[in-house]
CSV table of C-alpha atoms in Angstrom, one decimal:
chain,number,residue,atom,x,y,z
A,1,MET,CA,-19.6,-11.2,-12.5
A,2,SER,CA,-22.0,-13.4,-11.1
A,3,LYS,CA,-24.5,-11.9,-8.8
A,4,TYR,CA,-22.9,-13.9,-6.1
A,5,PHE,CA,-19.5,-12.2,-6.9
A,6,LEU,CA,-21.3,-8.8,-6.9
A,7,ASN,CA,-23.4,-9.0,-3.6
A,8,HIS,CA,-19.9,-10.1,-2.4
A,9,ILE,CA,-18.0,-7.2,-3.4
A,10,LYS,CA,-20.9,-4.7,-2.5
A,11,GLU,CA,-21.0,-6.2,0.8
A,12,LEU,CA,-16.9,-5.6,1.4
A,13,GLU,CA,-17.5,-1.9,-0.1
A,14,ALA,CA,-20.4,-1.1,2.1
A,15,GLU,CA,-17.8,-2.0,5.0
A,16,ALA,CA,-15.5,-0.3,3.7
A,17,LEU,CA,-17.4,2.9,3.4
A,18,PHE,CA,-18.6,2.6,7.0
A,19,VAL,CA,-15.2,2.5,8.3
A,20,LEU,CA,-14.2,5.5,6.3
A,21,ARG,CA,-17.0,7.9,7.8
A,22,GLU,CA,-16.3,6.2,11.2
A,23,VAL,CA,-12.6,7.5,11.0
A,24,PHE,CA,-14.4,11.3,10.0
A,25,ALA,CA,-16.4,11.3,12.6
A,26,GLN,CA,-13.9,10.1,15.7
A,27,PHE,CA,-10.4,12.0,14.5
A,28,GLU,CA,-9.9,15.3,13.4
A,29,ASN,CA,-7.2,15.2,11.1
A,30,PRO,CA,-7.3,12.0,8.9
A,31,ALA,CA,-4.9,11.2,6.0
A,32,ILE,CA,-4.5,8.1,3.5
A,33,LEU,CA,-1.5,6.6,2.8
A,34,PHE,CA,-1.2,6.8,-0.7
A,35,SER,CA,1.3,4.9,-2.5
A,36,GLY,CA,0.3,4.5,-5.7
A,37,GLY,CA,-0.4,1.1,-5.9
A,38,LYS,CA,-3.7,-0.6,-6.5
A,39,ASP,CA,-5.2,-0.9,-2.8
A,40,SER,CA,-4.4,2.7,-1.8
A,41,ILE,CA,-5.8,3.7,-5.2
A,42,VAL,CA,-9.0,1.4,-4.4
A,43,VAL,CA,-8.9,3.5,-0.6
A,44,THR,CA,-9.4,7.0,-2.1
A,45,HIS,CA,-11.9,5.7,-4.6
A,46,LEU,CA,-13.8,4.3,-1.9
A,47,ALA,CA,-13.3,7.8,0.1
A,48,ARG,CA,-14.6,9.5,-2.8
A,49,LYS,CA,-17.5,7.6,-2.6
A,50,ALA,CA,-18.1,7.5,1.1
A,51,PHE,CA,-18.1,11.9,1.0
A,52,PHE,CA,-19.7,12.7,-2.9
A,53,PRO,CA,-21.0,15.0,-3.8
A,54,ALA,CA,-18.4,16.8,-1.3
A,55,LYS,CA,-14.5,16.6,-1.4
A,56,ILE,CA,-12.6,14.1,-0.2
A,57,PRO,CA,-12.1,15.4,3.6
A,58,PHE,CA,-8.9,13.2,4.1
A,59,THR,CA,-5.0,14.3,3.0
A,60,LEU,CA,-3.3,12.2,0.8
A,61,LEU,CA,0.4,11.2,2.4
A,62,HIS,CA,2.8,9.6,0.2
A,63,VAL,CA,6.5,9.2,1.6
A,64,ASP,CA,9.1,9.3,-1.7
A,65,THR,CA,12.0,7.3,-0.9
A,66,GLY,CA,13.4,8.7,-4.3
A,67,HIS,CA,13.2,5.3,-5.7
A,68,ASN,CA,10.1,5.5,-7.2
A,69,PHE,CA,8.7,4.2,-10.9
A,70,PRO,CA,8.4,7.6,-12.8
A,71,GLU,CA,4.9,5.9,-13.9
A,72,THR,CA,3.8,6.2,-9.9
A,73,ILE,CA,4.6,9.4,-9.4
A,74,ALA,CA,2.8,10.7,-13.1
A,75,PHE,CA,0.0,8.9,-11.8
A,76,ARG,CA,-0.3,10.2,-8.6
A,77,ASP,CA,0.3,13.8,-9.3
A,78,ALA,CA,-2.6,13.7,-12.2
A,79,LEU,CA,-5.3,12.0,-9.4
A,80,VAL,CA,-4.5,14.5,-7.0
A,81,LYS,CA,-5.0,17.4,-9.7
A,82,GLU,CA,-8.3,15.5,-10.6
A,83,LEU,CA,-9.3,15.4,-6.7
A,84,GLY,CA,-8.7,18.5,-5.7
A,85,VAL,CA,-7.2,17.5,-2.7
A,86,LYS,CA,-4.1,18.3,-0.7
A,87,LEU,CA,-1.0,16.6,-1.0
A,88,ALA,CA,1.5,15.6,1.7
A,89,VAL,CA,4.9,14.2,0.9
A,90,GLY,CA,7.7,13.0,3.2
A,91,SER,CA,11.3,12.5,1.3
A,92,VAL,CA,13.5,9.8,2.3
A,93,GLN,CA,15.8,12.0,0.7
A,94,GLU,CA,15.5,14.6,3.0
A,95,SER,CA,16.1,11.8,6.3
A,96,ILE,CA,19.1,11.0,4.7
A,97,ASP,CA,20.4,14.6,4.2
A,98,GLN,CA,19.6,15.7,7.5
A,99,GLY,CA,21.0,12.6,9.0
A,100,ARG,CA,17.9,11.4,10.4
A,101,VAL,CA,18.6,7.9,8.4
A,102,VAL,CA,21.8,6.2,7.1
A,103,GLU,CA,21.5,4.2,3.9
A,104,GLU,CA,22.2,0.9,3.3
A,105,ARG,CA,25.4,-0.1,1.9
A,106,GLY,CA,26.1,-3.3,-0.1
A,107,LYS,CA,24.3,-5.7,-2.8
A,108,ASN,CA,21.0,-6.1,-1.2
A,109,ALA,CA,20.8,-2.1,0.0
A,110,SER,CA,17.3,-0.5,0.0
A,111,ARG,CA,15.1,2.5,1.2
A,112,ASN,CA,12.6,0.7,2.3
A,113,ALA,CA,13.4,0.2,5.7
A,114,LEU,CA,14.0,4.1,5.9
A,115,GLN,CA,10.4,4.8,4.8
A,116,THR,CA,9.6,4.3,8.7
A,117,VAL,CA,11.6,7.2,10.1
A,118,THR,CA,10.0,9.5,7.3
A,119,LEU,CA,6.4,8.3,7.8
A,120,LEU,CA,6.4,9.1,11.6
A,121,ASP,CA,8.3,12.8,11.0
A,122,THR,CA,5.6,13.5,8.3
A,123,ILE,CA,2.7,12.2,10.7
A,124,GLU,CA,4.5,14.1,13.3
A,125,GLU,CA,4.4,17.7,11.2
A,126,ASN,CA,1.3,17.2,9.8
A,127,LYS,CA,0.1,16.6,13.6
A,128,PHE,CA,-2.2,13.5,12.1
A,129,ASP,CA,-4.5,11.4,14.5
A,130,VAL,CA,-4.9,8.6,12.2
A,131,CYS,CA,-3.4,7.5,8.4
A,132,ILE,CA,-5.6,5.2,6.7
A,133,GLY,CA,-3.9,2.3,4.6
A,134,GLY,CA,-4.7,-0.5,2.1
A,135,GLY,CA,-3.1,-3.1,3.6
A,136,ARG,CA,-5.3,-6.2,3.7
A,137,ARG,CA,-5.5,-9.4,6.0
A,138,ASP,CA,-4.4,-12.2,3.1
A,139,GLU,CA,-1.1,-10.0,2.0
A,140,GLU,CA,1.0,-11.4,4.7
A,141,LYS,CA,0.9,-13.0,8.0
A,142,ALA,CA,1.7,-10.0,10.1
A,143,ARG,CA,-0.8,-7.8,8.4
A,144,ALA,CA,-3.4,-10.6,9.4
A,145,LYS,CA,-3.3,-9.5,12.9
A,146,GLU,CA,-4.2,-6.3,12.1
A,147,ARG,CA,-7.5,-4.6,13.5
A,148,PHE,CA,-9.4,-2.3,11.1
A,149,PHE,CA,-8.3,0.2,13.8
A,150,SER,CA,-4.3,-0.2,14.8
A,151,HIS,CA,-3.5,1.8,17.5
A,152,ARG,CA,0.3,3.1,17.5
A,153,ASP,CA,1.9,4.5,20.6
A,154,GLU,CA,3.5,7.9,21.0
A,155,PHE,CA,6.6,6.6,19.3
A,156,GLY,CA,4.7,5.5,16.4
A,157,GLN,CA,5.3,1.6,17.7
A,158,TRP,CA,2.8,-1.2,16.7
A,159,ASP,CA,2.0,-4.1,19.3
A,160,PRO,CA,0.0,-6.6,18.0
A,161,LYS,CA,-0.6,-8.1,21.8
A,162,ASN,CA,-1.9,-5.0,22.8
A,163,GLN,CA,-5.2,-4.2,20.2
A,164,ARG,CA,-8.7,-3.0,20.7
A,165,SER,CA,-11.4,-5.7,20.3
A,166,GLU,CA,-13.7,-4.9,17.2
A,167,LEU,CA,-17.2,-6.7,18.0
A,168,TRP,CA,-19.8,-5.9,15.8
A,169,ASN,CA,-17.8,-3.4,14.3
A,170,ILE,CA,-17.7,-0.9,16.9
A,171,PHE,CA,-14.6,1.0,16.8
A,172,ASN,CA,-13.3,2.3,19.2
A,173,GLY,CA,-10.6,5.3,18.4
A,174,LYS,CA,-9.7,7.2,21.5
A,175,HIS,CA,-6.4,8.1,21.9
A,176,HIS,CA,-3.5,10.2,24.2
A,177,GLN,CA,-1.7,13.0,23.0
A,178,GLY,CA,1.1,12.2,20.6
A,179,GLU,CA,-0.6,8.5,20.1
A,180,HIS,CA,-2.5,7.8,16.5
A,181,PHE,CA,-4.1,5.5,14.7
A,182,ARG,CA,-3.5,3.5,11.8
A,183,VAL,CA,-7.1,2.4,10.3
A,184,PHE,CA,-7.7,-0.2,7.6
A,185,PRO,CA,-10.9,-0.1,5.5
A,186,ILE,CA,-10.1,-3.1,3.0
A,187,SER,CA,-8.8,-5.3,5.3
A,188,ASN,CA,-11.2,-8.3,4.7
A,189,TRP,CA,-10.8,-7.7,0.7
A,190,THR,CA,-8.3,-10.3,-0.9
A,191,GLU,CA,-6.4,-9.5,-4.1
A,192,MET,CA,-9.1,-11.1,-6.6
A,193,ASP,CA,-11.9,-9.0,-4.5
A,194,VAL,CA,-9.3,-5.6,-5.5
A,195,TRP,CA,-9.2,-6.7,-9.3
A,196,GLN,CA,-12.9,-7.4,-9.2
A,197,TYR,CA,-13.9,-4.1,-7.6
A,198,ILE,CA,-11.2,-2.0,-9.7
A,199,ASP,CA,-13.3,-3.7,-13.1
A,200,MET,CA,-16.6,-3.3,-12.0
A,201,GLU,CA,-15.8,0.6,-11.1
A,202,ASN,CA,-13.7,1.2,-14.0
A,203,ILE,CA,-11.1,2.6,-11.7
A,204,ALA,CA,-7.8,4.3,-13.8
A,205,ILE,CA,-4.6,2.4,-12.6
A,206,PRO,CA,-1.0,3.2,-13.2
A,207,SER,CA,0.5,1.3,-16.5
A,208,LEU,CA,2.6,-1.0,-14.8
A,209,TYR,CA,0.0,-3.3,-13.5
A,210,ILE,CA,-0.6,-4.0,-17.5
A,211,ALA,CA,1.2,-6.6,-18.8
A,212,HIS,CA,4.1,-4.2,-21.1
A,213,GLU,CA,7.5,-4.7,-22.7
A,214,ARG,CA,10.5,-3.0,-20.7
A,215,GLU,CA,14.0,-3.8,-19.7
A,216,VAL,CA,14.7,-6.0,-16.8
A,217,VAL,CA,17.2,-8.3,-14.8
A,218,TRP,CA,16.7,-11.9,-13.8
A,219,ARG,CA,17.6,-11.7,-9.9
A,220,ASP,CA,16.8,-13.5,-6.9
A,221,ASN,CA,13.9,-15.9,-9.3
A,222,THR,CA,12.2,-12.4,-10.1
A,223,TRP,CA,12.6,-10.1,-13.3
A,224,LEU,CA,14.1,-6.4,-11.8
A,225,PRO,CA,13.0,-3.5,-13.7
A,226,PHE,CA,16.7,-2.0,-14.8
A,227,SER,CA,16.6,1.7,-13.8
A,228,ASP,CA,19.9,4.0,-12.7
A,229,PHE,CA,19.2,2.7,-9.2
A,230,LEU,CA,20.6,-0.6,-10.3
A,231,THR,CA,23.5,-2.2,-9.8
A,232,LEU,CA,24.4,-5.3,-12.7
A,233,ARG,CA,26.0,-8.0,-10.8
A,234,SER,CA,28.2,-10.7,-12.3
A,235,GLY,CA,26.4,-12.6,-14.9
A,236,GLU,CA,23.6,-10.4,-15.0
A,237,LYS,CA,22.1,-8.9,-18.3
A,238,VAL,CA,19.5,-6.5,-19.5
A,239,GLU,CA,16.7,-8.2,-21.1
A,240,ARG,CA,13.5,-6.8,-23.2
A,241,LYS,CA,10.5,-8.7,-21.4
A,242,GLN,CA,6.7,-8.4,-21.8
A,243,VAL,CA,6.0,-8.1,-17.8
A,244,ARG,CA,3.4,-6.2,-15.2
A,245,PHE,CA,3.5,-5.9,-11.5
A,246,ARG,CA,1.0,-7.3,-8.9
A,247,THR,CA,2.3,-4.8,-6.5
A,248,LEU,CA,4.2,-1.6,-6.4
A,249,GLY,CA,6.9,-0.5,-4.5
A,250,ASP,CA,10.6,0.9,-4.8
A,251,ILE,CA,11.6,0.3,-8.0
A,252,THR,CA,14.4,-1.7,-7.0
A,253,ILE,CA,12.7,-4.2,-4.9
A,254,THR,CA,9.1,-4.3,-6.7
A,255,GLY,CA,9.7,-7.9,-9.0
A,256,GLY,CA,7.9,-8.4,-12.2
A,257,VAL,CA,6.0,-11.5,-13.6
A,258,GLU,CA,6.0,-12.6,-17.6
A,259,SER,CA,2.8,-12.1,-18.6
A,260,ASP,CA,0.1,-11.1,-21.5
A,261,ALA,CA,-2.8,-9.7,-19.3
A,262,ASP,CA,-2.8,-7.1,-21.0
A,263,SER,CA,-6.3,-6.1,-19.8
A,264,LEU,CA,-8.5,-6.1,-16.8
A,265,GLU,CA,-10.3,-9.3,-17.5
A,266,LYS,CA,-7.0,-10.8,-18.2
A,267,ILE,CA,-5.7,-9.4,-14.6
A,268,VAL,CA,-8.5,-11.2,-13.1
A,269,ALA,CA,-8.3,-14.5,-14.8
A,270,GLU,CA,-4.6,-14.4,-14.0
A,271,VAL,CA,-4.9,-13.8,-10.3
A,272,ALA,CA,-7.0,-16.6,-10.1
A,273,ALA,CA,-4.4,-19.2,-11.5
A,274,ALA,CA,-1.6,-17.6,-9.4
A,275,ARG,CA,-0.5,-19.9,-7.0
A,276,GLN,CA,2.0,-17.2,-5.6
A,277,THR,CA,0.8,-14.4,-3.0
A,278,GLU,CA,1.5,-10.6,-4.7
A,279,ARG,CA,3.7,-10.0,-2.1
A,280,GLY,CA,6.1,-13.0,-3.5
A,281,ASN,CA,8.1,-11.0,-5.5
A,282,ARG,CA,9.3,-8.0,-3.5
A,283,ALA,CA,12.7,-8.4,-2.1
A,284,ASP,CA,12.1,-6.7,0.9
A,285,ASP,CA,9.9,-9.0,2.5
A,286,LYS,CA,12.4,-11.9,1.8
A,287,ARG,CA,15.2,-10.5,4.4
A,288,SER,CA,13.4,-12.8,6.9
A,289,GLU,CA,11.1,-14.4,8.2
A,290,THR,CA,9.3,-11.9,10.3
A,291,ALA,CA,10.7,-8.7,8.1
A,292,MET,CA,7.2,-7.2,7.6
A,293,GLU,CA,6.2,-8.0,11.3
A,294,ASP,CA,9.6,-6.2,12.3
A,295,ARG,CA,9.2,-3.3,10.3
A,296,LYS,CA,5.3,-3.1,11.6
A,297,ARG,CA,6.6,-2.9,14.9
A,298,ASP,CA,8.9,0.0,14.1
A,299,GLY,CA,6.0,2.2,12.7
A,300,TYR,CA,5.6,0.9,9.1
A,301,PHE,CA,2.7,1.3,6.9
């Protein structure tokens, strides 16, 4: 890594550490939204550095859809044990069983949208006044509208036109009872920045990000992983391909790309040459032009 890029990454790291320390100073009961994806892993690593040698003073909050990659859950549990932090889990299946949400039906059914209710219920149950996420502005146009400190009203909803200015990185976390914040310490990072930082810091990541052979099905111009939750359509067949995943979500909606990037060095090179955004293979983002913003307005991550 060149001196320029090293300085660039170090500046981004310093900014993120500052944001995390501001969260600790301004809020009483913070949580890190932990999906097991690379961005939430980087945020957790940054929190570890921000407060070292003390333990991370934040709970890890995971919304379990029940349609996870097994590798993601195994990685989550191992990391929680290593860090010695508290884990709060919100279950979409429990939300369905309690009648809080209704499971989608049909060929494009997904539990992704159902996560919002489960997340808001878990925030209320645990009295979290701020949730720290790994959202980045380069991921999707709706996320480009986010501040570092993103205010949510008493219903957990986000209004992009009613956010506070952040001149000179002065953050205002004041809120009324029932309201809360989402904070995004790596807002100014790109996918390339994340991978270079993972490489530089030697951060452990799930094997899903590394090219590997697995059973997949070609659907909607992407390789969906075959699982017990995927029903084959007419004409589809299960094939074995060497793939990796650029972003992680439900196993039913996360598409892989054919790749031989079996090392961090190769991943960085592959990302540098990519012409499609990392969320380009996420079926949940293809439902409409405003799919992400609509979910965020309702209280999504």
